[in-house]
PDB file of C-alpha atoms and ligand atoms in Angstrom:
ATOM      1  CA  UNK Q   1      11.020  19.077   0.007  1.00 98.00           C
ATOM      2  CA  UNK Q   2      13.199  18.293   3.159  1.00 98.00           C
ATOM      3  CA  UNK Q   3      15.290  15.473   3.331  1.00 99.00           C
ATOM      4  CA  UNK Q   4      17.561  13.815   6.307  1.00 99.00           C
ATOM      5  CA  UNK Q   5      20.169  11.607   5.425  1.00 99.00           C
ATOM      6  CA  UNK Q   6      20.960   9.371   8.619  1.00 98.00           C
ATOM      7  CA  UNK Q   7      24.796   8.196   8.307  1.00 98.00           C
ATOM      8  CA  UNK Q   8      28.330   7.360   9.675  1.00 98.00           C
ATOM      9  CA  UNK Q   9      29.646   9.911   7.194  1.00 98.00           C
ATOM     10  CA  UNK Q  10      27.566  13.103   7.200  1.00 98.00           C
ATOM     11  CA  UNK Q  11      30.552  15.066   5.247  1.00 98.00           C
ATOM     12  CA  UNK Q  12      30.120  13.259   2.089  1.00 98.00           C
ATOM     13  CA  UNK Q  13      26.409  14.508   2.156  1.00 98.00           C
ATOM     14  CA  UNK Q  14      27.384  18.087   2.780  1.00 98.00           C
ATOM     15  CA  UNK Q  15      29.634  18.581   0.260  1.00 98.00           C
ATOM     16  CA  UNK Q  16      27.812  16.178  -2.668  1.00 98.00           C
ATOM     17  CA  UNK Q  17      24.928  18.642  -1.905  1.00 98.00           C
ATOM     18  CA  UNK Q  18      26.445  21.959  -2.376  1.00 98.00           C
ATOM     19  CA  UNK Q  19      26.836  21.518  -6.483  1.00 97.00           C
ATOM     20  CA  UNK Q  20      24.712  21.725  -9.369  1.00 97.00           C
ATOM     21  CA  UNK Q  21      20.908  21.075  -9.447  1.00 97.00           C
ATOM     22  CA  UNK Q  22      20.529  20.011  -5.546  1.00 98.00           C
ATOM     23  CA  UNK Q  23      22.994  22.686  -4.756  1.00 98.00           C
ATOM     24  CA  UNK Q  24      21.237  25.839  -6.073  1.00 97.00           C
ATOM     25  CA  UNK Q  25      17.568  24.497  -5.053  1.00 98.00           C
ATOM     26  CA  UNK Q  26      18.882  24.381  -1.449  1.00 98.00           C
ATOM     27  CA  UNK Q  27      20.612  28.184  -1.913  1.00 98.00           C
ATOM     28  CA  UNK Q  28      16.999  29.388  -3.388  1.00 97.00           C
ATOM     29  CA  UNK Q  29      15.035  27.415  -0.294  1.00 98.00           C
ATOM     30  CA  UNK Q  30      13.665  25.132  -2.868  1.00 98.00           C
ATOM     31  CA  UNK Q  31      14.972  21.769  -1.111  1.00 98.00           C
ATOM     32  CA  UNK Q  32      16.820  21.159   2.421  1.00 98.00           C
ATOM     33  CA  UNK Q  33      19.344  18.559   3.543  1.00 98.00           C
ATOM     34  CA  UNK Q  34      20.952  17.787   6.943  1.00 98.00           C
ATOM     35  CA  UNK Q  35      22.367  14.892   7.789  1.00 98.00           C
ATOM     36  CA  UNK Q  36      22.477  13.049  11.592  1.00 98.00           C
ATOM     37  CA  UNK Q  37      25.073  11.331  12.218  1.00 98.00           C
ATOM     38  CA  UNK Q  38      23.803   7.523  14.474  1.00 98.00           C
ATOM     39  CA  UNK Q  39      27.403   7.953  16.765  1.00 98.00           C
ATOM     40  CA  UNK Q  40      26.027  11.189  18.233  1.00 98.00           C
ATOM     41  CA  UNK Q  41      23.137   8.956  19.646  1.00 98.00           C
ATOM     42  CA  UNK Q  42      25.703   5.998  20.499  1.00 98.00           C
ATOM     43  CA  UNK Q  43      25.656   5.599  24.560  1.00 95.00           C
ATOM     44  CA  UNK Q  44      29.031   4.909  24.938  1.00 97.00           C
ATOM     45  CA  UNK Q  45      31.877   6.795  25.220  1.00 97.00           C
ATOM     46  CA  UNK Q  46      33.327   5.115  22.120  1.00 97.00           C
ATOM     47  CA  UNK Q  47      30.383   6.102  20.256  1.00 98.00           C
ATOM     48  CA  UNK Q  48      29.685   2.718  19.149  1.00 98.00           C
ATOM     49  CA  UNK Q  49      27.189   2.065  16.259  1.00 98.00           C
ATOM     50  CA  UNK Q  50      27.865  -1.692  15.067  1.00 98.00           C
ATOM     51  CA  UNK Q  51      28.372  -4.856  16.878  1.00 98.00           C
ATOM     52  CA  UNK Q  52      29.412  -8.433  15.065  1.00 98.00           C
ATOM     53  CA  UNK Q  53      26.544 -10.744  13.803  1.00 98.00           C
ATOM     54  CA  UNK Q  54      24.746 -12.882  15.858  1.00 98.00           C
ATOM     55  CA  UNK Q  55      25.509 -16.562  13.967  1.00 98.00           C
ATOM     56  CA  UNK Q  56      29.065 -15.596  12.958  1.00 98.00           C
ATOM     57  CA  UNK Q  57      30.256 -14.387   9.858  1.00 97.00           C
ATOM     58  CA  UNK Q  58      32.179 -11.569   8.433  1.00 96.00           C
ATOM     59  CA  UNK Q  59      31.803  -8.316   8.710  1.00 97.00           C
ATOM     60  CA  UNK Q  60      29.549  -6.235  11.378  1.00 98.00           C
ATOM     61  CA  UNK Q  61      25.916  -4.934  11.638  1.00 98.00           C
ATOM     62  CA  UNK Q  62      24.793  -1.484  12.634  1.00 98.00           C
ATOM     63  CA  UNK Q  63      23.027  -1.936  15.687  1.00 98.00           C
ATOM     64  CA  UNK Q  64      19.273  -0.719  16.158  1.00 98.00           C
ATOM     65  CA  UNK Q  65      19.349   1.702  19.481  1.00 98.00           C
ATOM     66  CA  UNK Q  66      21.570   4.357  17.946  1.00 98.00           C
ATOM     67  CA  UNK Q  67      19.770   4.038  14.551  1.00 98.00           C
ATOM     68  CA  UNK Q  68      16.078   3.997  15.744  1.00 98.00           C
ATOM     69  CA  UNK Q  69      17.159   6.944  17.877  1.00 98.00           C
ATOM     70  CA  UNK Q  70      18.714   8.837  14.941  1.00 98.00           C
ATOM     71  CA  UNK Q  71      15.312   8.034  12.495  1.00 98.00           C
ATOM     72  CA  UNK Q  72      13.281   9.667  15.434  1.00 98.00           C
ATOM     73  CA  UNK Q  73      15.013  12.576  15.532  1.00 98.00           C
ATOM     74  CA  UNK Q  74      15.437  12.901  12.095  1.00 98.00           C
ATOM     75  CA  UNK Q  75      11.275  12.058  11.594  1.00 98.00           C
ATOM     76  CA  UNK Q  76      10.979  15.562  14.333  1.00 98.00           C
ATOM     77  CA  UNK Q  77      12.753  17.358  12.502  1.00 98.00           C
ATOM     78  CA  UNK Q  78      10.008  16.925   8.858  1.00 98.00           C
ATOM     79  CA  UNK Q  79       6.593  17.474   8.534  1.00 98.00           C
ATOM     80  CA  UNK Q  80       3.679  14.964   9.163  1.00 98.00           C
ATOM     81  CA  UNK Q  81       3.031  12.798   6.339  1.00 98.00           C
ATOM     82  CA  UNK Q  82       7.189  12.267   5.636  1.00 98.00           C
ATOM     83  CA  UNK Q  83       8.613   8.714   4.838  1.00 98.00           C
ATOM     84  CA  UNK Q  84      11.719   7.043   6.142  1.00 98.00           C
ATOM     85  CA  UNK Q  85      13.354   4.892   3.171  1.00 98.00           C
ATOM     86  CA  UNK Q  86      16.104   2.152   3.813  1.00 98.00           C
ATOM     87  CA  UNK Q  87      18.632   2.490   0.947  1.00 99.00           C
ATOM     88  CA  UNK Q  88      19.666  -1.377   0.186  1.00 98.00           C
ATOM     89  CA  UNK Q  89      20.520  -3.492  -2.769  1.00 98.00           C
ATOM     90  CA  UNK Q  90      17.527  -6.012  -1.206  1.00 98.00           C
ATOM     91  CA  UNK Q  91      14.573  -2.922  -1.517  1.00 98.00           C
ATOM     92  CA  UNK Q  92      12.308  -1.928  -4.587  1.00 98.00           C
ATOM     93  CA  UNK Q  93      14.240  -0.378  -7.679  1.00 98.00           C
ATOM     94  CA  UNK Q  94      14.317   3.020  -7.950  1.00 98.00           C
ATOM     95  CA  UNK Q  95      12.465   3.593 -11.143  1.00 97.00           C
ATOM     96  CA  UNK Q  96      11.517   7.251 -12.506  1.00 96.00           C
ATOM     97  CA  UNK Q  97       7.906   6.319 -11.182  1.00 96.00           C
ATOM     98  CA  UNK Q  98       8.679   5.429  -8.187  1.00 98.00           C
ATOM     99  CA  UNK Q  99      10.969   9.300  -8.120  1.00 98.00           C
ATOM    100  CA  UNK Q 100       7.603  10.620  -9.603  1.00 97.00           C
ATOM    101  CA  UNK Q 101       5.957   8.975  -6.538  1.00 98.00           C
ATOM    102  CA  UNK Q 102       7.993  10.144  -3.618  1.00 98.00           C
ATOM    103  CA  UNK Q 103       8.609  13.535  -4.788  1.00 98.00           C
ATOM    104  CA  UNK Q 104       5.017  14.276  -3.824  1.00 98.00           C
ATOM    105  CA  UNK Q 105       5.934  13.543   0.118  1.00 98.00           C
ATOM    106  CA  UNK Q 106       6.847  16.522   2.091  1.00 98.00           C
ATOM    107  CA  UNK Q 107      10.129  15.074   3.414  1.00 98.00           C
ATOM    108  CA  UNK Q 108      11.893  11.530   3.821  1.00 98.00           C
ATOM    109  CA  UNK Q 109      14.508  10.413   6.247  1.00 99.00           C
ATOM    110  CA  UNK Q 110      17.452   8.301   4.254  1.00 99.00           C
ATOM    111  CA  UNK Q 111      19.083   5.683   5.926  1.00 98.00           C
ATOM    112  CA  UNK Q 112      22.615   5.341   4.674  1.00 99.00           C
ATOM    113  CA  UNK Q 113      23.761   1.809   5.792  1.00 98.00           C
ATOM    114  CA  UNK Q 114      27.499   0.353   5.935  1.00 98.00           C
ATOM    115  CA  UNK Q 115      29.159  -2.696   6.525  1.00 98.00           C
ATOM    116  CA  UNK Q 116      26.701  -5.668   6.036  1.00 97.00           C
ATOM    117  CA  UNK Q 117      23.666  -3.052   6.648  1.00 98.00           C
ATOM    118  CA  UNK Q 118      21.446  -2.469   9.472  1.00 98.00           C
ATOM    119  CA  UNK Q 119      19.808  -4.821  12.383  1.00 98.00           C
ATOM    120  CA  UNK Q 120      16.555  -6.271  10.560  1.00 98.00           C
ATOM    121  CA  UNK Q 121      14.495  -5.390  13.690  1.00 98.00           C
ATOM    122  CA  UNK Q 122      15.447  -1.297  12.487  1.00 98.00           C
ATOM    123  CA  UNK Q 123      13.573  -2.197   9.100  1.00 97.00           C
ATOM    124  CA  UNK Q 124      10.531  -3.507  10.733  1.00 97.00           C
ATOM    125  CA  UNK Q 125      10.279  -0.896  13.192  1.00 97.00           C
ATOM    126  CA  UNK Q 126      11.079   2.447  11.813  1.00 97.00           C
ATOM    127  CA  UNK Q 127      11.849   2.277   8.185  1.00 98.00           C
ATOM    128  CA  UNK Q 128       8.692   2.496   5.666  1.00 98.00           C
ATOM    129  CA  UNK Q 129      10.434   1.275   2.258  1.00 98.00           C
ATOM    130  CA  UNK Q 130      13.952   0.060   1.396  1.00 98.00           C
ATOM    131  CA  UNK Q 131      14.908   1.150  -1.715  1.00 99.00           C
ATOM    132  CA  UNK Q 132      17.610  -0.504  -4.293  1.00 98.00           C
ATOM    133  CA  UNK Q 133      19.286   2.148  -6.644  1.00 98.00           C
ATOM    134  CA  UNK Q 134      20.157  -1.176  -8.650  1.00 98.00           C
ATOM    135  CA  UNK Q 135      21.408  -4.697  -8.651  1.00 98.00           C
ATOM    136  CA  UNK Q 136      24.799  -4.034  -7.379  1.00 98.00           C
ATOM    137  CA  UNK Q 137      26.830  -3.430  -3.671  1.00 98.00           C
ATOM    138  CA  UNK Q 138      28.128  -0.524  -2.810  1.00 98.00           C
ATOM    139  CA  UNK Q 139      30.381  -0.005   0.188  1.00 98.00           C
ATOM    140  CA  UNK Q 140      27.495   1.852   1.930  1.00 98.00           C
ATOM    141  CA  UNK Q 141      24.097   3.583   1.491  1.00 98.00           C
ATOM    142  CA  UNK Q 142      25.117   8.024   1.200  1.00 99.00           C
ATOM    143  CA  UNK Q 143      25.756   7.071  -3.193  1.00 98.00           C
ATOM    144  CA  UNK Q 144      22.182   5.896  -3.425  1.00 99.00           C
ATOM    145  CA  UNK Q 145      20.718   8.409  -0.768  1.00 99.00           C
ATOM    146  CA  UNK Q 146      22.616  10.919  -2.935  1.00 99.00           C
ATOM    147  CA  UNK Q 147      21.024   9.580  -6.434  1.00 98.00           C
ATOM    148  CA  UNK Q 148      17.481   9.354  -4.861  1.00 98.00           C
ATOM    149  CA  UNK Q 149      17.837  12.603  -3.824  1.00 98.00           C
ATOM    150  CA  UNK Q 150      19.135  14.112  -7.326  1.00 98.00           C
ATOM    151  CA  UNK Q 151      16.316  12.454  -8.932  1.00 98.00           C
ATOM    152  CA  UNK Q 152      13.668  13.638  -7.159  1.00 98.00           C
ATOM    153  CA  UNK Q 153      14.858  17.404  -6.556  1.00 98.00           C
ATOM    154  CA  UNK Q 154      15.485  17.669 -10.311  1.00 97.00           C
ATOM    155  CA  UNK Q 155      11.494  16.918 -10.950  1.00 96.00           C
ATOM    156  CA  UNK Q 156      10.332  18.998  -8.463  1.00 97.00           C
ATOM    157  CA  UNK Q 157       8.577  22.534  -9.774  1.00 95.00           C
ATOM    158  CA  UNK Q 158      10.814  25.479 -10.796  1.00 95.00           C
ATOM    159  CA  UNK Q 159      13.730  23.469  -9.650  1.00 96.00           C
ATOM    160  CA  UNK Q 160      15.412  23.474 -13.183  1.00 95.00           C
ATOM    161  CA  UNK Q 161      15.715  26.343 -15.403  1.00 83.00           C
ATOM    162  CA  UNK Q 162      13.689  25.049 -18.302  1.00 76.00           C
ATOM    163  CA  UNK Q 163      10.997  22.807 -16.707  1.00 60.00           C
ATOM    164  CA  UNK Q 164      10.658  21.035 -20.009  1.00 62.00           C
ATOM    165  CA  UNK Q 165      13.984  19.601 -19.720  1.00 78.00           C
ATOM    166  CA  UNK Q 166      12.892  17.129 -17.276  1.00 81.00           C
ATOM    167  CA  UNK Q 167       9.722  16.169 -19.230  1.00 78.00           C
ATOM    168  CA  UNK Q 168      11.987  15.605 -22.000  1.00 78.00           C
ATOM    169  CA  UNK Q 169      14.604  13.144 -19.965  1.00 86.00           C
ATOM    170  CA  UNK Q 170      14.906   9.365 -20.232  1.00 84.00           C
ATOM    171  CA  UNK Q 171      12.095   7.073 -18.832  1.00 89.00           C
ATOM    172  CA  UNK Q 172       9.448  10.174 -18.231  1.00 83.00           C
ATOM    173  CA  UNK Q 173       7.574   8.981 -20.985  1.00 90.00           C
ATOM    174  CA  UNK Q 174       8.119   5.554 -20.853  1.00 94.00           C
ATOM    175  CA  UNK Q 175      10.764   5.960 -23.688  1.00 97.00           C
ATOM    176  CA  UNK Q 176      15.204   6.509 -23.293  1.00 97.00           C
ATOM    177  CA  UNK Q 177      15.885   9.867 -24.370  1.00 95.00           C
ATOM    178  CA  UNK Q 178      16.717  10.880 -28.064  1.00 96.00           C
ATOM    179  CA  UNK Q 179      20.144  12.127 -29.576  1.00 97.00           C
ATOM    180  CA  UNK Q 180      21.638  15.587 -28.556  1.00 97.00           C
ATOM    181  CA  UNK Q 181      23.614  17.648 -30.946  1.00 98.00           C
ATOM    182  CA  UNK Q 182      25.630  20.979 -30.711  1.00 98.00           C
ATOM    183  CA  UNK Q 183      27.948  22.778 -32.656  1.00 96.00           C
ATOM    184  CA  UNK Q 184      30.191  22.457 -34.552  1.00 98.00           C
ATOM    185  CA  UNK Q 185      27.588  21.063 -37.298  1.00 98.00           C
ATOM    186  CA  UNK Q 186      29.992  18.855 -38.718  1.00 98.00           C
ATOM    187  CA  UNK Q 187      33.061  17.185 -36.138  1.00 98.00           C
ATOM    188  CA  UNK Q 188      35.243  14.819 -38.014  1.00 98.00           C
ATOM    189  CA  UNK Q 189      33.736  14.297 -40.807  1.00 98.00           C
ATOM    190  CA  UNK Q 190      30.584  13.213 -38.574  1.00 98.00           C
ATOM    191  CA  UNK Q 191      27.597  15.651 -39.501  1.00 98.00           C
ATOM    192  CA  UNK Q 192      24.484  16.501 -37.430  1.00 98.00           C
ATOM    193  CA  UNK Q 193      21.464  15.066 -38.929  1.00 98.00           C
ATOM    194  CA  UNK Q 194      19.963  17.374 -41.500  1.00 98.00           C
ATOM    195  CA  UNK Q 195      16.647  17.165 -40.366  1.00 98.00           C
ATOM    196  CA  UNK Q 196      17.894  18.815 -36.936  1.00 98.00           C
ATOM    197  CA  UNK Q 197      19.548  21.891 -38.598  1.00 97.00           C
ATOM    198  CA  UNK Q 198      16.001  22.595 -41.113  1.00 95.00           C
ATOM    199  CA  UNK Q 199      14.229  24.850 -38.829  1.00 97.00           C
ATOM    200  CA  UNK Q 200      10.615  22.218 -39.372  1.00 98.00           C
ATOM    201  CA  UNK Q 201       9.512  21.500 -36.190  1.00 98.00           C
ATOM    202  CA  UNK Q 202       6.954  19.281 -36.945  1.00 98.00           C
ATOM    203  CA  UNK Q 203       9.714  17.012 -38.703  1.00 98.00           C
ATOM    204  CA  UNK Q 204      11.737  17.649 -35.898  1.00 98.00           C
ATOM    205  CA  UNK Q 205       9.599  16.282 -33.454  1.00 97.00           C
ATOM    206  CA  UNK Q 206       8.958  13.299 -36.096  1.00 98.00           C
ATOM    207  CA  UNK Q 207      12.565  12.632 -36.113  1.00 98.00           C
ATOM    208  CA  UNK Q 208      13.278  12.863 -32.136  1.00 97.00           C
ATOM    209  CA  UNK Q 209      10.182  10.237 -31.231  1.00 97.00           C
ATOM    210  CA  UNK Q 210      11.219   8.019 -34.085  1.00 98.00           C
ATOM    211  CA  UNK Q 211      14.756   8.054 -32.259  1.00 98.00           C
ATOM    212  CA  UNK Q 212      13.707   7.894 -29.069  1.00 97.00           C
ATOM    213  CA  UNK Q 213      10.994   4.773 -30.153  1.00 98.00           C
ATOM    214  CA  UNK Q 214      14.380   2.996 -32.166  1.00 98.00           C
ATOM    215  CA  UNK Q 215      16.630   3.242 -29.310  1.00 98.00           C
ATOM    216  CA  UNK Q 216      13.732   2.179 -26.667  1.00 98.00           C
ATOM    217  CA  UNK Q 217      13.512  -0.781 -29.073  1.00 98.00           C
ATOM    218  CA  UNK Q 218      17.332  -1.488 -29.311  1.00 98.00           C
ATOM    219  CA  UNK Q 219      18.656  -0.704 -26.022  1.00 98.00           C
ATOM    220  CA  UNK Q 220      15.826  -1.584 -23.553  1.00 98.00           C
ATOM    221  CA  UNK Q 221      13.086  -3.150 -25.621  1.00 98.00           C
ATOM    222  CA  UNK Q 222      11.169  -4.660 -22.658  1.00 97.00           C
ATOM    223  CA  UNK Q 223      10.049  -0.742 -21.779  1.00 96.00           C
ATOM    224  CA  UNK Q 224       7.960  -0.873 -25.161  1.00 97.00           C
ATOM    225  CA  UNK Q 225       6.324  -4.233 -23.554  1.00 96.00           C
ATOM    226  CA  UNK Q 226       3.013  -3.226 -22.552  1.00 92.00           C
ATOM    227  CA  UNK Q 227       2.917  -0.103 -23.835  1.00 94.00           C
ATOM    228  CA  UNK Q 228      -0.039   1.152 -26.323  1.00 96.00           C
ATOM    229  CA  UNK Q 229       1.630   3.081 -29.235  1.00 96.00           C
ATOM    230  CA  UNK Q 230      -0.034   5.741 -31.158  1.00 97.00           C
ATOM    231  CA  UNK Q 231      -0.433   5.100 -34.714  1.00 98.00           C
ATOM    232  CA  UNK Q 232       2.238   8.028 -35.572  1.00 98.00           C
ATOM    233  CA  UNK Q 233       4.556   6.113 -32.593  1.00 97.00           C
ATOM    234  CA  UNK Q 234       4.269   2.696 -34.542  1.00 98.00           C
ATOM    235  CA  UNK Q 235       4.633   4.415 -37.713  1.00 98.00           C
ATOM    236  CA  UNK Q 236       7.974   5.523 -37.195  1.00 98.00           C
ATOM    237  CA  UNK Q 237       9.059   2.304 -35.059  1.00 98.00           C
ATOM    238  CA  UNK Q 238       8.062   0.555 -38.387  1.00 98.00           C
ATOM    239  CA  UNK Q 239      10.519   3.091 -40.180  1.00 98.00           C
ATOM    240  CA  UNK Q 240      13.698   3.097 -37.999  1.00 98.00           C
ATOM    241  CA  UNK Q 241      13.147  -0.622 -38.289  1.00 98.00           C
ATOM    242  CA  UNK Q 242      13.329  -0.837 -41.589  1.00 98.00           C
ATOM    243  CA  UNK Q 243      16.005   1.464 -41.757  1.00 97.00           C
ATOM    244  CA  UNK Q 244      18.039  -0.883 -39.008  1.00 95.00           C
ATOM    245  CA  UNK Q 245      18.034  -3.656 -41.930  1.00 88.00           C
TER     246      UNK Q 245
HETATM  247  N1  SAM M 301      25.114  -7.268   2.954  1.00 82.76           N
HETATM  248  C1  SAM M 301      24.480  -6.332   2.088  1.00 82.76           C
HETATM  249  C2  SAM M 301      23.874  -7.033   0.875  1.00 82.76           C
HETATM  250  O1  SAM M 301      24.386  -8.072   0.468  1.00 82.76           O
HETATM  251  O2  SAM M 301      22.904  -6.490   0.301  1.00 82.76           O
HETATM  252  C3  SAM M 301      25.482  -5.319   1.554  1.00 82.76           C
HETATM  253  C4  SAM M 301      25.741  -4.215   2.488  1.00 82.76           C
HETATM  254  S1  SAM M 301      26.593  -2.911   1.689  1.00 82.76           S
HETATM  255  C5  SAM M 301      28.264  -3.428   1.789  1.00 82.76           C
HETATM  256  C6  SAM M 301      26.502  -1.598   2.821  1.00 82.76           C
HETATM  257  C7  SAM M 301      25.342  -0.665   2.610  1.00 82.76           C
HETATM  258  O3  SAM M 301      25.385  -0.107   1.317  1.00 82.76           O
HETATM  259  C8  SAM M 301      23.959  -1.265   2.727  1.00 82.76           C
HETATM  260  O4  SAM M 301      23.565  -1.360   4.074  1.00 82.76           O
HETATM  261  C9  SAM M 301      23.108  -0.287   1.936  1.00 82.76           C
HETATM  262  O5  SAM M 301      22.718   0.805   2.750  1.00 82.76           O
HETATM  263  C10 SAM M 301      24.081   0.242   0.884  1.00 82.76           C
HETATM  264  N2  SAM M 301      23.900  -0.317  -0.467  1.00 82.76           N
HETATM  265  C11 SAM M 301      24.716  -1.173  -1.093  1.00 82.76           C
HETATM  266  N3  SAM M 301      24.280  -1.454  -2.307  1.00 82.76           N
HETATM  267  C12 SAM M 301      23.150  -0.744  -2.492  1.00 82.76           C
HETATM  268  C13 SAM M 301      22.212  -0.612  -3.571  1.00 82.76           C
HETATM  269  N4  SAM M 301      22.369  -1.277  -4.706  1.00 82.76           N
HETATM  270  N5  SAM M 301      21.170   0.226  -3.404  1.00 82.76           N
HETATM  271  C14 SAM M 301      20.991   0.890  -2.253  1.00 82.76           C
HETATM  272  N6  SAM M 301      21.830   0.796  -1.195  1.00 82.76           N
HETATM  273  C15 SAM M 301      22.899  -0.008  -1.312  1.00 82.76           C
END
């Protein structure tokens, strides 16, 4: 998977990518990142990448030669059949199926914008998708390019040690994750559940669904809208419910 982050601050990319998951798939040859910088295609000896907004207002607008210049030579540098993705609050949400969708491209270009975001003709032209990592602004577009690109290395195969970890994460099955536990077994008088420490895996499993079902239902109940339950899976909804009241 190659990705190539197009922005004003190509540091920040470069050094967010050097640590933990992203960091050793890129040392084993498992992922790559560069990032292109739109000044370096600015023609002026200012470098200049943003002009004010035509119909006044506050704030400027990065301007479409030096971008659309940039994508190109970022879209060279990846194999056919890559995407180029917008980051911007206004896009689609980054959900983990839409992660489970674009991690089967070969490549994407990710367009970091800043100030009030990009000329509108750049999106028409040469972006594919704009994607939102939620309903919130940020100051510019390298945090989101940065989260897209830590959720889809981490689901990509052999990239983490245990590949079940990631089947096991939030969302993958439709469901938020269950409760984690570690020693010590008992931490201020607060004691890991039993179940967890009986060696029955079958119960085990029981117990970690029936959590993950209960806090689905709690926490983010409109995931369970929609979604055909087993008769085990309603089973122990029914129970943590009960046990709720
Ligand atoms: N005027 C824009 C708006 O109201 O949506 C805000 C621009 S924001 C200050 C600067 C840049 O940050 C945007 O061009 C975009 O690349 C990025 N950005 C901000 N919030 C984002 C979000 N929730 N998801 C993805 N990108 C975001």
């Amino acid at each position: 998977m190659q990705f190539v982050v197009i922005t004003l601050f190509p540091e920040l990319i470069h050094t967010a990518v050097q640590v933990g998951v992203v960091g050793r798939a890129i040392e084993r040859g498992q992922v790559t990142v560069q990032a292109i910088t739109p000044r370096d295609f600015a023609d002026d000896v200012r470098r200049t990448v943003d002009d004010r907004p035509y119909g006044g207002g506050p704030g400027m607008v990065l301007k479409v030669e030096p971008l659309g210049l940039a994508i190109r030579t970022a879209r060279d540098r990846l194999p056919a059949g890559s995407r180029c993705i917008y980051m911007g609050a206004e896009g689609n949400p980054l959900t983990q199926r839409k992660v489970n969708e674009l991690k089967k491209l070969p490549g994407m270009v990710l367009l970091a914008g800043r100030y009030e975001g990009v000329d509108e003709r750049l999106l028409t032209t040469e972006v594919d998708e704009t994607i939102s990592i939620g309903d919130y602004v940020l100051s510019g577009g390298e945090l989101p390019a940065l989260v897209l690109i830590d959720a889809v290395v981490r689901t990509l195969p052999g990239v983490l040690g245990d590949d079940e970890s990631a089947q096991q994460d939030s969302f993958v099955n439709g469901l938020l994750d269950w409760p984690h536990y570690t020693r010590p077994q008992e931490f201020t008088g607060l004691k890991v559940p039993d179940v967890l420490i009986g060696g029955n895996h079958d119960a085990i499993r029981r117990w970690r669904l029936k959590q993950a079902l209960g806090r689905t239902w709690l926490r983010r109940p409109e995931l369970l809208n929609g979604r055909t339950m087993s008769t085990e899976e309603q089973l122990l909804l029914n129970e943590f419910k009960a046990e709720q009241s």
